Coordinates of C-alpha atoms and ligand atoms in Angstrom, one line a residue:
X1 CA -2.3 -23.5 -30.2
X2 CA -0.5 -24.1 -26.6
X3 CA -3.0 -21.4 -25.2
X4 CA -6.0 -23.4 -26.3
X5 CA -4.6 -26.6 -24.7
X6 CA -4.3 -25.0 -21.4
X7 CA -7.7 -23.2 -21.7
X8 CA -9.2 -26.8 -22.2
X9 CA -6.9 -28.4 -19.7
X10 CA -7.7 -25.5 -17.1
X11 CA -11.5 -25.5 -17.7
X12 CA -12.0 -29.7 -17.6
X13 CA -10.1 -29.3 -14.2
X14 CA -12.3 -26.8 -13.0
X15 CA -15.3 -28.6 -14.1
X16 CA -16.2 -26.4 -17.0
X17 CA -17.0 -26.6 -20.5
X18 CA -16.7 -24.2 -23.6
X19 CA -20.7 -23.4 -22.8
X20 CA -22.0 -23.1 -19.5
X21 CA -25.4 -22.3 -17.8
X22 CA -24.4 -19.5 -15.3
X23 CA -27.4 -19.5 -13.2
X24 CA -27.3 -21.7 -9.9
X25 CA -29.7 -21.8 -7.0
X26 CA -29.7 -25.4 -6.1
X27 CA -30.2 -26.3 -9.7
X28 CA -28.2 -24.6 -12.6
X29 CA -30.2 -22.7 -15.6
X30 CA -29.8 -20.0 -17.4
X31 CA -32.1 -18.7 -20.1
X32 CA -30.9 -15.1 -20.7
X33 CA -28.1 -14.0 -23.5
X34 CA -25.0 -16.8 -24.0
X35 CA -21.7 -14.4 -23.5
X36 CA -18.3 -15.4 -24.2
X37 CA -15.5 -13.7 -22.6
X38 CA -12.1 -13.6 -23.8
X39 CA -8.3 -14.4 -23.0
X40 CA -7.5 -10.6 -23.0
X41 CA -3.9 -11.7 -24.0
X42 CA -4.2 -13.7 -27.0
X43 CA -7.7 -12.3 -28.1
X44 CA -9.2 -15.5 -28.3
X45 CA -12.5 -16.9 -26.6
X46 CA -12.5 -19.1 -24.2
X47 CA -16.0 -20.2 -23.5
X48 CA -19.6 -18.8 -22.6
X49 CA -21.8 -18.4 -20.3
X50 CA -25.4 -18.5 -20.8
X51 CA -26.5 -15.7 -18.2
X52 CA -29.9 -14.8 -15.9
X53 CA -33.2 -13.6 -17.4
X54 CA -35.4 -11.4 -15.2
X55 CA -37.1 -14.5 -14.5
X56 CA -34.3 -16.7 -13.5
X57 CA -33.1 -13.8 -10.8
X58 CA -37.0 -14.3 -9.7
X59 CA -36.7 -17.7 -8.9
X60 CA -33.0 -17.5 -7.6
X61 CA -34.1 -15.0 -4.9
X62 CA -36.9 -16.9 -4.2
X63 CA -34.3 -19.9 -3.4
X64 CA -31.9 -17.9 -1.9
X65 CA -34.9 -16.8 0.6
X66 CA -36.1 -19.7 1.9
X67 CA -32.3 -21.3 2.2
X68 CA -31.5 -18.2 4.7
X69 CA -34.7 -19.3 6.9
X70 CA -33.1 -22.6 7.2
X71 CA -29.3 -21.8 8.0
X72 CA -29.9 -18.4 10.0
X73 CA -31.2 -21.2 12.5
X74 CA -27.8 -23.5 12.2
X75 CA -25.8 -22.7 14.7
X76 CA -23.1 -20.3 13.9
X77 CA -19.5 -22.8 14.1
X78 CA -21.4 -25.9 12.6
X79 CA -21.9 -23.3 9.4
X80 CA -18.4 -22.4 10.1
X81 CA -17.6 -26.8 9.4
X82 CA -19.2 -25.7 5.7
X83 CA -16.8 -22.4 5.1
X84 CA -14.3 -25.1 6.0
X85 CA -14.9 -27.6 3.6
X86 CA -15.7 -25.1 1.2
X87 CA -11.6 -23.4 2.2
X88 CA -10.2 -27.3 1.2
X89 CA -12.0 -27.5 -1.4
X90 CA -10.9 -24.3 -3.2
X91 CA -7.6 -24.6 -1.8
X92 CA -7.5 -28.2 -3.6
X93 CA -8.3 -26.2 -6.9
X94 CA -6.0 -23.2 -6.3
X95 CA -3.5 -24.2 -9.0
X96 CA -6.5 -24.2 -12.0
X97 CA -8.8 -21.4 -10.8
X98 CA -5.8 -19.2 -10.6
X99 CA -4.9 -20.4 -14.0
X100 CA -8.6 -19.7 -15.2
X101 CA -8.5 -16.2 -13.4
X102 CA -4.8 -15.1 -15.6
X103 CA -6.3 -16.6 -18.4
X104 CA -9.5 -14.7 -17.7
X105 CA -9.1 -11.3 -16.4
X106 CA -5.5 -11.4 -17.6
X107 CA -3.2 -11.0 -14.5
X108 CA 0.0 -12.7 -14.1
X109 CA -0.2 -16.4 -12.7
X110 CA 1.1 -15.7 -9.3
X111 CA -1.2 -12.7 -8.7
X112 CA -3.9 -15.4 -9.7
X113 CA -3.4 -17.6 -7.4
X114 CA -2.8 -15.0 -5.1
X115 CA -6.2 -14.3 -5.2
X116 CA -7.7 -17.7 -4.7
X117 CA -5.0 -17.5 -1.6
X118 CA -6.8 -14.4 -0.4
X119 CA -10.0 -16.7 -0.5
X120 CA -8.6 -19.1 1.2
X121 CA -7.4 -16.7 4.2
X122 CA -10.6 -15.5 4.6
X123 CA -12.2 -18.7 4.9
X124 CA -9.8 -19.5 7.5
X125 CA -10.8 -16.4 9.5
X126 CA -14.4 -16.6 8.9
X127 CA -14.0 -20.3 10.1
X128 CA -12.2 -18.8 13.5
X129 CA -15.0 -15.9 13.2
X130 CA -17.8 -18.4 13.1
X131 CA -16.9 -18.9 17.1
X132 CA -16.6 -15.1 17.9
X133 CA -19.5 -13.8 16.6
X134 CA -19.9 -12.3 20.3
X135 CA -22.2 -9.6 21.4
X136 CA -21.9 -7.3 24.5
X137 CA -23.5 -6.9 27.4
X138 CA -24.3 -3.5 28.7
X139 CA -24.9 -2.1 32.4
X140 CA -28.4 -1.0 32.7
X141 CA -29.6 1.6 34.6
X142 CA -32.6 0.1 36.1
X143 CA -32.4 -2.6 38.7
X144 CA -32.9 -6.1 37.8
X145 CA -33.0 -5.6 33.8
X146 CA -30.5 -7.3 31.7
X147 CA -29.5 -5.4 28.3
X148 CA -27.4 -7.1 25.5
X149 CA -26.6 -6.8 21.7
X150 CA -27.4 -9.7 19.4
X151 CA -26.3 -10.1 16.0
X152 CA -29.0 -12.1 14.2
X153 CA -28.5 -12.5 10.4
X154 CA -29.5 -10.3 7.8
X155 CA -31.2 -12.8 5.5
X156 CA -29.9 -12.5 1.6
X157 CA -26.7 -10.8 0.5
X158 CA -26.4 -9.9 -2.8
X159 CA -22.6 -10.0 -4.4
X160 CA -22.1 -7.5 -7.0
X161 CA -18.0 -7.9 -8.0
X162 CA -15.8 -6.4 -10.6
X163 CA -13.6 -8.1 -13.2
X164 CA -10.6 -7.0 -11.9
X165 CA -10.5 -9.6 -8.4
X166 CA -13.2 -11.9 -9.9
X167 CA -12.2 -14.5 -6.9
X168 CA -11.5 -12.8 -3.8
X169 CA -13.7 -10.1 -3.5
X170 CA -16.3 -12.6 -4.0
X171 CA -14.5 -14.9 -1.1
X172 CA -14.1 -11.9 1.1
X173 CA -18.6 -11.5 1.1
X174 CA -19.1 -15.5 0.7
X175 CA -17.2 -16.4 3.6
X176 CA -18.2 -13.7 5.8
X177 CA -22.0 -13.5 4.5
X178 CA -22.0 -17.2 5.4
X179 CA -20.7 -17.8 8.7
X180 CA -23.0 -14.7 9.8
X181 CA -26.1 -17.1 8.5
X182 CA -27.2 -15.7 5.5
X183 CA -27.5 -16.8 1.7
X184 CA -25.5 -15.3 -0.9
X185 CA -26.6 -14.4 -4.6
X186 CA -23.6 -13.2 -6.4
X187 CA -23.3 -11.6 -10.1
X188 CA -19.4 -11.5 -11.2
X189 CA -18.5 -9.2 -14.0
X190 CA -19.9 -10.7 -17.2
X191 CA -16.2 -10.9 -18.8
X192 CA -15.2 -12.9 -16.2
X193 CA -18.1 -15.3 -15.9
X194 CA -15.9 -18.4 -16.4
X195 CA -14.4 -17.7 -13.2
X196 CA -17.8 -17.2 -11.5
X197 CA -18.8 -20.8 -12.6
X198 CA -16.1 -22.3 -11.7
X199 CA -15.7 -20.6 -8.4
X200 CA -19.6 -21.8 -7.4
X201 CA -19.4 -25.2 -8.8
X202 CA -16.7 -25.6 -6.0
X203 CA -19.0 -24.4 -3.6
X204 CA -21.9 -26.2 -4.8
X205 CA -20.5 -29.2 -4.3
X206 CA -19.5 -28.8 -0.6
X207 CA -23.5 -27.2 0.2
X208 CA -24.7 -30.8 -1.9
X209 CA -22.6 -33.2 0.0
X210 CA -24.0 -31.5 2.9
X211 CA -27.2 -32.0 1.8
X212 CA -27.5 -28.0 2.3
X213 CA -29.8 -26.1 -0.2
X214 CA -27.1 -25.0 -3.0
X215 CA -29.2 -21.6 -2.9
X216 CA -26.6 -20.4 0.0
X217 CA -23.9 -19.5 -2.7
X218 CA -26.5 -18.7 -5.3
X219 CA -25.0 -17.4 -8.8
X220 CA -26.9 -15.1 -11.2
X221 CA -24.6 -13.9 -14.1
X222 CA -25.3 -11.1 -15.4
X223 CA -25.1 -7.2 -17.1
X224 CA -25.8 -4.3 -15.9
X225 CA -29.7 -5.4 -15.8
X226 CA -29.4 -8.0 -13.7
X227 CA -27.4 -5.5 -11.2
X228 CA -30.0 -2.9 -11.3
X229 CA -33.0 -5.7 -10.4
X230 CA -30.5 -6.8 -7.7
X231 CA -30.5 -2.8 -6.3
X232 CA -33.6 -2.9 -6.6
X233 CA -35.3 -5.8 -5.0
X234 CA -36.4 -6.1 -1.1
X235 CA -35.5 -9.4 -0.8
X236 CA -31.6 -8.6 -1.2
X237 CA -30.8 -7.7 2.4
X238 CA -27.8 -6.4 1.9
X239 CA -26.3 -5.2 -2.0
X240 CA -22.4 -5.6 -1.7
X241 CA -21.2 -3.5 -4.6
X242 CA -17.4 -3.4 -6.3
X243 CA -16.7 -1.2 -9.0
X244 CA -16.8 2.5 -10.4
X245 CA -17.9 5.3 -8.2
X246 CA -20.5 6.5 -10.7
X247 CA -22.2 3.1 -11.0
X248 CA -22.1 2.6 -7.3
X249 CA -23.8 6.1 -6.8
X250 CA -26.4 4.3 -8.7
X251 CA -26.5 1.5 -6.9
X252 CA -26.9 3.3 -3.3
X253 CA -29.3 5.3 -4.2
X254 CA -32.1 2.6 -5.4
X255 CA -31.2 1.0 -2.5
X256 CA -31.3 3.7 -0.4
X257 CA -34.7 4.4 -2.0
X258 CA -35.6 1.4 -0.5
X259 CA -34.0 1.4 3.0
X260 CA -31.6 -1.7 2.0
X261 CA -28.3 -2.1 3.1
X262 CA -25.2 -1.6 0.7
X263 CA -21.7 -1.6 1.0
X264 CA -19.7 0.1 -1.4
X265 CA -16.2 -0.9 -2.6
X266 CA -15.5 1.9 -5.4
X267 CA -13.0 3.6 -7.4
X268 CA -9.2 4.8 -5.9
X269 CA -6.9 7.0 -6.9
X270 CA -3.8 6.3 -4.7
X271 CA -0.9 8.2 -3.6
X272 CA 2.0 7.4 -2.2
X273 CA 4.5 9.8 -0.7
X274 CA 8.3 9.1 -0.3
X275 CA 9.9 11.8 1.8
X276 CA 13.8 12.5 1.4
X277 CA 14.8 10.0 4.3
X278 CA 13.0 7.2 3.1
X279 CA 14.7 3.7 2.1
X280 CA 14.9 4.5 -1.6
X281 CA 15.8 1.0 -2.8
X282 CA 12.2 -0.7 -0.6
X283 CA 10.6 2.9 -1.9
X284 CA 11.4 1.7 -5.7
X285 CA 10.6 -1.7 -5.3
X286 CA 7.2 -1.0 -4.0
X287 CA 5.6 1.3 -6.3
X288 CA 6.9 -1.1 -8.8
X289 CA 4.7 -3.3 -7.6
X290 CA 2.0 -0.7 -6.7
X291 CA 2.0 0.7 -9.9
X292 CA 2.8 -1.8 -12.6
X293 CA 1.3 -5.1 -10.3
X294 CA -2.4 -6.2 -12.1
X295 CA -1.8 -3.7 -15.1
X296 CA -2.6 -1.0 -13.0
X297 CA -6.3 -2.6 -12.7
X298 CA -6.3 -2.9 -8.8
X299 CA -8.8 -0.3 -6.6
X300 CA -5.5 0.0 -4.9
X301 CA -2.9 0.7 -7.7
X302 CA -0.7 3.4 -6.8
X303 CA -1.9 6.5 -9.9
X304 CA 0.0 9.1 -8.0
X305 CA 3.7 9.5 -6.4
X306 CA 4.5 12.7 -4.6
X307 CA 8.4 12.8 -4.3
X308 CA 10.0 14.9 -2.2
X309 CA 12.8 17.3 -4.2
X310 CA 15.7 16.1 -2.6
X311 CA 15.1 12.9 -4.1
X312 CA 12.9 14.0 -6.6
X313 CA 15.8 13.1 -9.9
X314 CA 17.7 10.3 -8.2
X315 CA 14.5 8.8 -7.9
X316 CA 12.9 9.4 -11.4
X317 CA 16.3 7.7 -12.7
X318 CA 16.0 4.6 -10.3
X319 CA 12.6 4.4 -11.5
X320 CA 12.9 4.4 -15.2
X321 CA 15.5 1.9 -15.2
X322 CA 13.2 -0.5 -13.2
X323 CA 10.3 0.3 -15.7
X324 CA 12.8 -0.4 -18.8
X325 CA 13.6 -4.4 -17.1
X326 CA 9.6 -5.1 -16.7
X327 CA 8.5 -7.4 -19.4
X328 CA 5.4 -7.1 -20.7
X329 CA 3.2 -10.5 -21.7
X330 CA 1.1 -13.4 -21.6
X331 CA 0.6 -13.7 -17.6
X332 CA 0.9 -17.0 -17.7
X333 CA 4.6 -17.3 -19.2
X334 CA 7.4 -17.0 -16.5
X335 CA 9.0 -13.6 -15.6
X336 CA 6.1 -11.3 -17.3
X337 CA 5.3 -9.2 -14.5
X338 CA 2.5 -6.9 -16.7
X339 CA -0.3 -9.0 -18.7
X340 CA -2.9 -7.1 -20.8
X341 CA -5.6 -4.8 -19.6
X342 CA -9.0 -6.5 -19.4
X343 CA -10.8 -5.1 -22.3
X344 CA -10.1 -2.7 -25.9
X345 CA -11.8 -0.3 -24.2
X346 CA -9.6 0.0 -21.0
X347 CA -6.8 0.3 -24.0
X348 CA -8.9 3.6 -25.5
X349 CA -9.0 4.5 -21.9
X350 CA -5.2 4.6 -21.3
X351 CA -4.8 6.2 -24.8
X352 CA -7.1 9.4 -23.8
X353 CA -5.4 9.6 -20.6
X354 CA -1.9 10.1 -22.4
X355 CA -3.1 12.4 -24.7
X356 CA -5.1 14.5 -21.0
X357 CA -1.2 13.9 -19.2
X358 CA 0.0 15.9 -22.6
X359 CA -3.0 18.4 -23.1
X360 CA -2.6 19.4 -19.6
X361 CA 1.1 20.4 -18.8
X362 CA 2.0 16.8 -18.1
X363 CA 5.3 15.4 -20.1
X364 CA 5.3 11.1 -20.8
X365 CA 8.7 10.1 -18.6
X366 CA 8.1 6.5 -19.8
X367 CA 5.9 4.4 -21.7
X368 CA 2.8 6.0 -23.0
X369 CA 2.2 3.5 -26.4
X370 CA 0.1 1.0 -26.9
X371 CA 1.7 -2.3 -27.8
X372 CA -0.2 -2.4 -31.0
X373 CA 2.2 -5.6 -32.3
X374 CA 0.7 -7.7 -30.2
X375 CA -2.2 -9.6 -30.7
X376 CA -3.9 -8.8 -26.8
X377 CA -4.7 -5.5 -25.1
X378 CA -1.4 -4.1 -24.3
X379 CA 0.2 -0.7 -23.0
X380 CA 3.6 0.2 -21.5
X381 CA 3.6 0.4 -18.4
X382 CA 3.8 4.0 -18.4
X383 CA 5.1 7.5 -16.0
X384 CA 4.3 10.7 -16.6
X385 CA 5.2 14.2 -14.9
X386 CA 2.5 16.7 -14.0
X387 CA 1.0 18.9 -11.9
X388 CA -0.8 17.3 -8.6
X389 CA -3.8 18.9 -9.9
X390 CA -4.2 18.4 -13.5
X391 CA -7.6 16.9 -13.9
X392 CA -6.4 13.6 -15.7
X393 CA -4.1 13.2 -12.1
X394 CA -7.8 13.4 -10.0
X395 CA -9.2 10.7 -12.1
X396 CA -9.1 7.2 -11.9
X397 CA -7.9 5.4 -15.1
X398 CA -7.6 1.5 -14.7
X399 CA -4.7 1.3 -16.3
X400 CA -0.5 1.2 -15.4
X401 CA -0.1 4.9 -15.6
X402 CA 2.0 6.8 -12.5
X403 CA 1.7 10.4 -12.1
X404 CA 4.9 11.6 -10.6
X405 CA 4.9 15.1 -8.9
X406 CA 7.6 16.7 -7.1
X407 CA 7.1 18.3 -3.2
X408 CA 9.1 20.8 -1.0
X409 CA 7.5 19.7 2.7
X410 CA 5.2 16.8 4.1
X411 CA 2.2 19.1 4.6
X412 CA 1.9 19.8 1.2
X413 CA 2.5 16.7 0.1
X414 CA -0.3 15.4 2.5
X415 CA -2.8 17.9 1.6
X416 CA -2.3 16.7 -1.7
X417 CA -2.6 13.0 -0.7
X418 CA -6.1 13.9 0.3
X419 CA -7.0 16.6 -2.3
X420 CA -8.7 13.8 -4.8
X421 CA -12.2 12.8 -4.7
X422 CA -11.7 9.5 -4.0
X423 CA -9.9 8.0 -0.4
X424 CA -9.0 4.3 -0.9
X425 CA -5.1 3.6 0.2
X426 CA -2.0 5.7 0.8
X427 CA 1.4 4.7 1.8
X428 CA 4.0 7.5 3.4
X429 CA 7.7 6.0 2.8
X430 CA 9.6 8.2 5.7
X431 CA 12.3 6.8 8.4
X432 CA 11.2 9.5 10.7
X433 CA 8.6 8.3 13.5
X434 CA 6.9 11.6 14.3
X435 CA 6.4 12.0 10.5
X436 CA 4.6 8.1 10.9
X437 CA 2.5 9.3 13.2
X438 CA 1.7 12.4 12.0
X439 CA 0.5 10.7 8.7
X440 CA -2.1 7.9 10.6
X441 CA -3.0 10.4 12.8
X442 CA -6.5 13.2 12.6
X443 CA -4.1 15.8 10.0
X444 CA -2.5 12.8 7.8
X445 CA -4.1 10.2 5.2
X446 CA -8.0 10.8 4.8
X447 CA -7.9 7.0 3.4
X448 CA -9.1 3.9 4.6
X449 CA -6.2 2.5 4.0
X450 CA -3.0 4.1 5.4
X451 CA 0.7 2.4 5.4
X452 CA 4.3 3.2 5.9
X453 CA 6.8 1.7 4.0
X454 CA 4.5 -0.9 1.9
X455 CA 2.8 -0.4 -1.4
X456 CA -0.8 0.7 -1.5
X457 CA -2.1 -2.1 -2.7
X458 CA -1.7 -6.2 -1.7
X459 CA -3.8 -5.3 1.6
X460 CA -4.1 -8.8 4.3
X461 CA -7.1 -9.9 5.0
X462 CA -6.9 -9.4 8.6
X463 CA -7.9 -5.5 8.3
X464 CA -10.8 -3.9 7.2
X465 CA -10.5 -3.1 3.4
X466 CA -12.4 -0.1 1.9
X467 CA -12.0 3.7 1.8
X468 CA -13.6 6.9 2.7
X469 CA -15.1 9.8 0.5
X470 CA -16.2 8.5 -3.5
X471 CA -14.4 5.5 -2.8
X472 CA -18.1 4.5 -0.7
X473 CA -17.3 4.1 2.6
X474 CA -17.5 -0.1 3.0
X475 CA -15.2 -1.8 5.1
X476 CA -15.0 -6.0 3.7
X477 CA -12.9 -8.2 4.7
X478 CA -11.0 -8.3 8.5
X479 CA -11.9 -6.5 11.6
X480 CA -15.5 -5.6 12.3
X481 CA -17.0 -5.6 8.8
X482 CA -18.4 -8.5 9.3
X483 CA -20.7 -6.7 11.2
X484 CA -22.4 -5.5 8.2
X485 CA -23.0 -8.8 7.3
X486 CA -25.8 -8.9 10.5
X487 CA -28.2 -7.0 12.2
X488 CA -27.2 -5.4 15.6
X489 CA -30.2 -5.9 18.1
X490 CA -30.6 -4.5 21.4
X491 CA -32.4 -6.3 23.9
X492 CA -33.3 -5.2 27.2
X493 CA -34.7 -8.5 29.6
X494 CA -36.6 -7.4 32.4
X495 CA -36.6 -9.9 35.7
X496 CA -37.2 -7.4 38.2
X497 CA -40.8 -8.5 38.6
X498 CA -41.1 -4.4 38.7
X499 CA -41.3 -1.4 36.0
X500 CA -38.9 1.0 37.1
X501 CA -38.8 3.0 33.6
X502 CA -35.6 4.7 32.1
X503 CA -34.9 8.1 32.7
X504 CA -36.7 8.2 36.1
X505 CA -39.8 8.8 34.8
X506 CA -42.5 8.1 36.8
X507 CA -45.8 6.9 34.9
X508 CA -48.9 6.5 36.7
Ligands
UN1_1 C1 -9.6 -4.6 -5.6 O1 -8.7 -4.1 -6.3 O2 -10.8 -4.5 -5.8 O3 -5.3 -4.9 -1.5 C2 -9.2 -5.4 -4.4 C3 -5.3 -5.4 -2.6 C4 -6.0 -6.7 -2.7 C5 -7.5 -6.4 -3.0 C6 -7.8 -5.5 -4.1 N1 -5.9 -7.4 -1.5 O4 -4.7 -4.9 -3.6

């Protein structure tokens, strides 16, 4: 068939075969169970990956250890040079890897090269970042003393990432976790473990030309198991988790148990708000996006849309009709702006969410079947009508289903906003600037991520990207986050010749 062309075409670009050892620390292995993921379109396999045993995440650590010792000693902007061969060199590949990720994790061509794009931008600021790594230096109170703050490296970072961005969530840890000096052992999701190949063999080869120990972007595919060892092992400096919020509770707390580091990227459950002065026609065209964009399988898919009842019909109407033109597909065919969900079980998922919307007061508005003629896992993208809080509307279902709810003033519509467990992204569609401010000031969006007049989701990588409450607390990506990536020292350099102490105190 023309889809089994292109997944051989795409994979012999990308270096792959239909089997593949998905261990790599310098050398690739793999001795634990073969798993072959699935074009979540078409239902057929693609390839496998032969994943980590206990033993192979062993010896990978050990690798991954004795690499950091090397490179936390190169200086910062010559390990920026390597983020930016490794930034051509994926930017070289963008074409097939985002071909590989539709065909993969099922989302529409130009939201898979998107992603390698997001990559690629963080490279590009980790390259810059590589040069500004700066400290500070502090007044001290005492007379000829010097204090500072270093950031020295943290050692190894462990990557745990989620199907749904199987690229750039990695990318956003890789190329910060590098330039900071430390090595990086990553586990993908195991149904996207083509993608996790393909993405390291690009690195690989950069670190080898280099003649740089390949254990820097260190790859350990994997379950659940392999996760859990990850949590659980000392030598992982730092765990970087994506995914739900009841696995990552798991997560902090073995590595909490061990005073590790983690930062959490978990579950959303997204509002956004469109008051009755708002540019309906950009309102319309966003949540579009927000809400049909990825199948609904972004942390930052809009699930909930407050509308404001002077709009509240107008709206609904607008809305349907741009529902009733989205075509639903194989992401990789021109003009299909929803592809499949990822698995049959995100497809039971959506079903018992439908029959919660009706169980619970909710009415369907649109959509609410699953495609069953087709041969991959698809839904309509779907709205609903409920109450704001229904117990299906406070949960997070990966999945293109919008909860619309109808509002009388911003303050209840805001309280709402922040009602849910979870505190990811939020976007306020108003004209009105004290209503702007209002909304990213202490009384408006509880989130981590709060906009005006722009979807929820397709965040740049220039900010920091992560949310409060269930949703973890982690910041990846732009700003300061990198700072997570490092240990913060403070260092106070006596050349006084004396020993005045702090605090006046007077000791002897
Ligand atoms: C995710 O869904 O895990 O803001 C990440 C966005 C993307 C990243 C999403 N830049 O939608």
């Amino acid at each position: 068939t023309s889809t089994a062309r292109t997944t051989s075409v795409t994979l012999k670009a990308l270096g792959l075969d239909s089997y593949n050892l998905g261990v790599y620390n310098g050398e690739w292995s793999g001795n634990g169970d073969v798993v072959e993921t699935v074009n979540p379109a078409t239902g057929e396999v693609l390839g496998a990956v032969q994943q980590a045993s206990g033993k192979d995440l062993d010896h990978t650590l050990q690798c991954a250890t004795k690499a950091a010792k090397m490179w936390r000693e190169v200086p910062a902007p010559k390990r920026g040079e390597i983020v930016r061969q490794m930034r051509n060199a994926l930017s070289d590949k963008i074409e097939p890897l985002g071909r590989l990720v539709a065909l993969e994790m099922g989302k529409i061509l130009p939201e898979g090269i998107g992603e390698v794009q997001e990559y690629v931008d963080i490279a590009d600021y980790a390259v810059g970042l590589s040069r500004m790594l700066n400290g500070k230096v502090i007044p001290s109170e005492r007379p000829g003393h010097m204090m500072m703050e270093m950031w020295n490296p943290l050692g190894v970072v462990g990557v745990i990432s989620a199907f749904n961005f199987p690229v750039a969530v990695y990318g956003w840890n890789s190329a910060l976790s590098l330039v900071c000096g430390n090595a990086v052992v990553w586990k993908g999701a195991s149904t996207t473990g083509l993608t996790s190949v393909a993405v390291t063999k690009i690195l690989a080869e950069v670190l080898e030309k280099n003649g740089l120990p390949g254990a820097l972007c260190s790859l350990a595919s994997g379950g659940a198991d392999i996760g859990n060892m990850m949590a659980k092992d000392k030598r992982v400096n730092l765990v970087s988790f994506t995914g739900s919020t009841n696995v990552g509770r798991k997560v902090a707390l073995t590595v909490q148990e061990r005073f590790g580091k983690s930062l959490l990227e978990l579950g959303g459950n997204n509002a956004i708000i469109v008051h009755n002065d708002a540019d309906i026609d950009l309102a319309v065209r966003s949540i579009l996006f927000a809400a049909v964009g990825t199948a609904g399988q972004r942390c930052t898919t809009t699930r909930r849309l407050f509308l404001h009842e002077d709009i509240h019909d107008t709206f609904i109407e607008r809305l349907i009709k741009a529902y009733g033109q989205i075509r639903v597909g194989n992401p990789l065919e021109a003009g299909i702006l929803c592809g499949p969900l990822h698995t049959k079980a995100a497809v039971a998922a959506f079903q018992e969410g439908i029959a919660d919307v009706k169980a619970q007061g909710g009415t369907i508005v649109h959509g609410g079947n699953v495609l069953s003629h087709m041969a991959g896992n698809f839904v309509e993208p779907t709205i609903t009508s409920i109450s704001h809080d229904a117990p299906v509307v406070h949960r997070e279902i990966f999945a293109p289903i919008l909860h619309t709810i109808k509002f009388s003033n911003i303050d209840e519509a805001i309280e709402w906003n922040n009602e849910v467990g979870q505190g990811l992204s939020s976007s306020l569609f108003t004209t009105s600037p004290e209503r702007i401010f209002n909304w990213i000031g202490p009384s408006g969006s509880d989130c981590g991520i709060v906009n005006v007049n722009i979807p929820t989701n397709g965040a740049e990588i220039g900010g920091a990207f992560g949310g409060e409450k269930e949703t973890g607390g982690g910041r990846e990506s732009g700003s300061t986050a990198w700072q997570q990536y490092m240990r913060r020292q403070t260092c106070t350099v006596n050349y006084s010749g004396m020993l005045p102490l702090a605090q006046g105190i007077k000791f002897e």
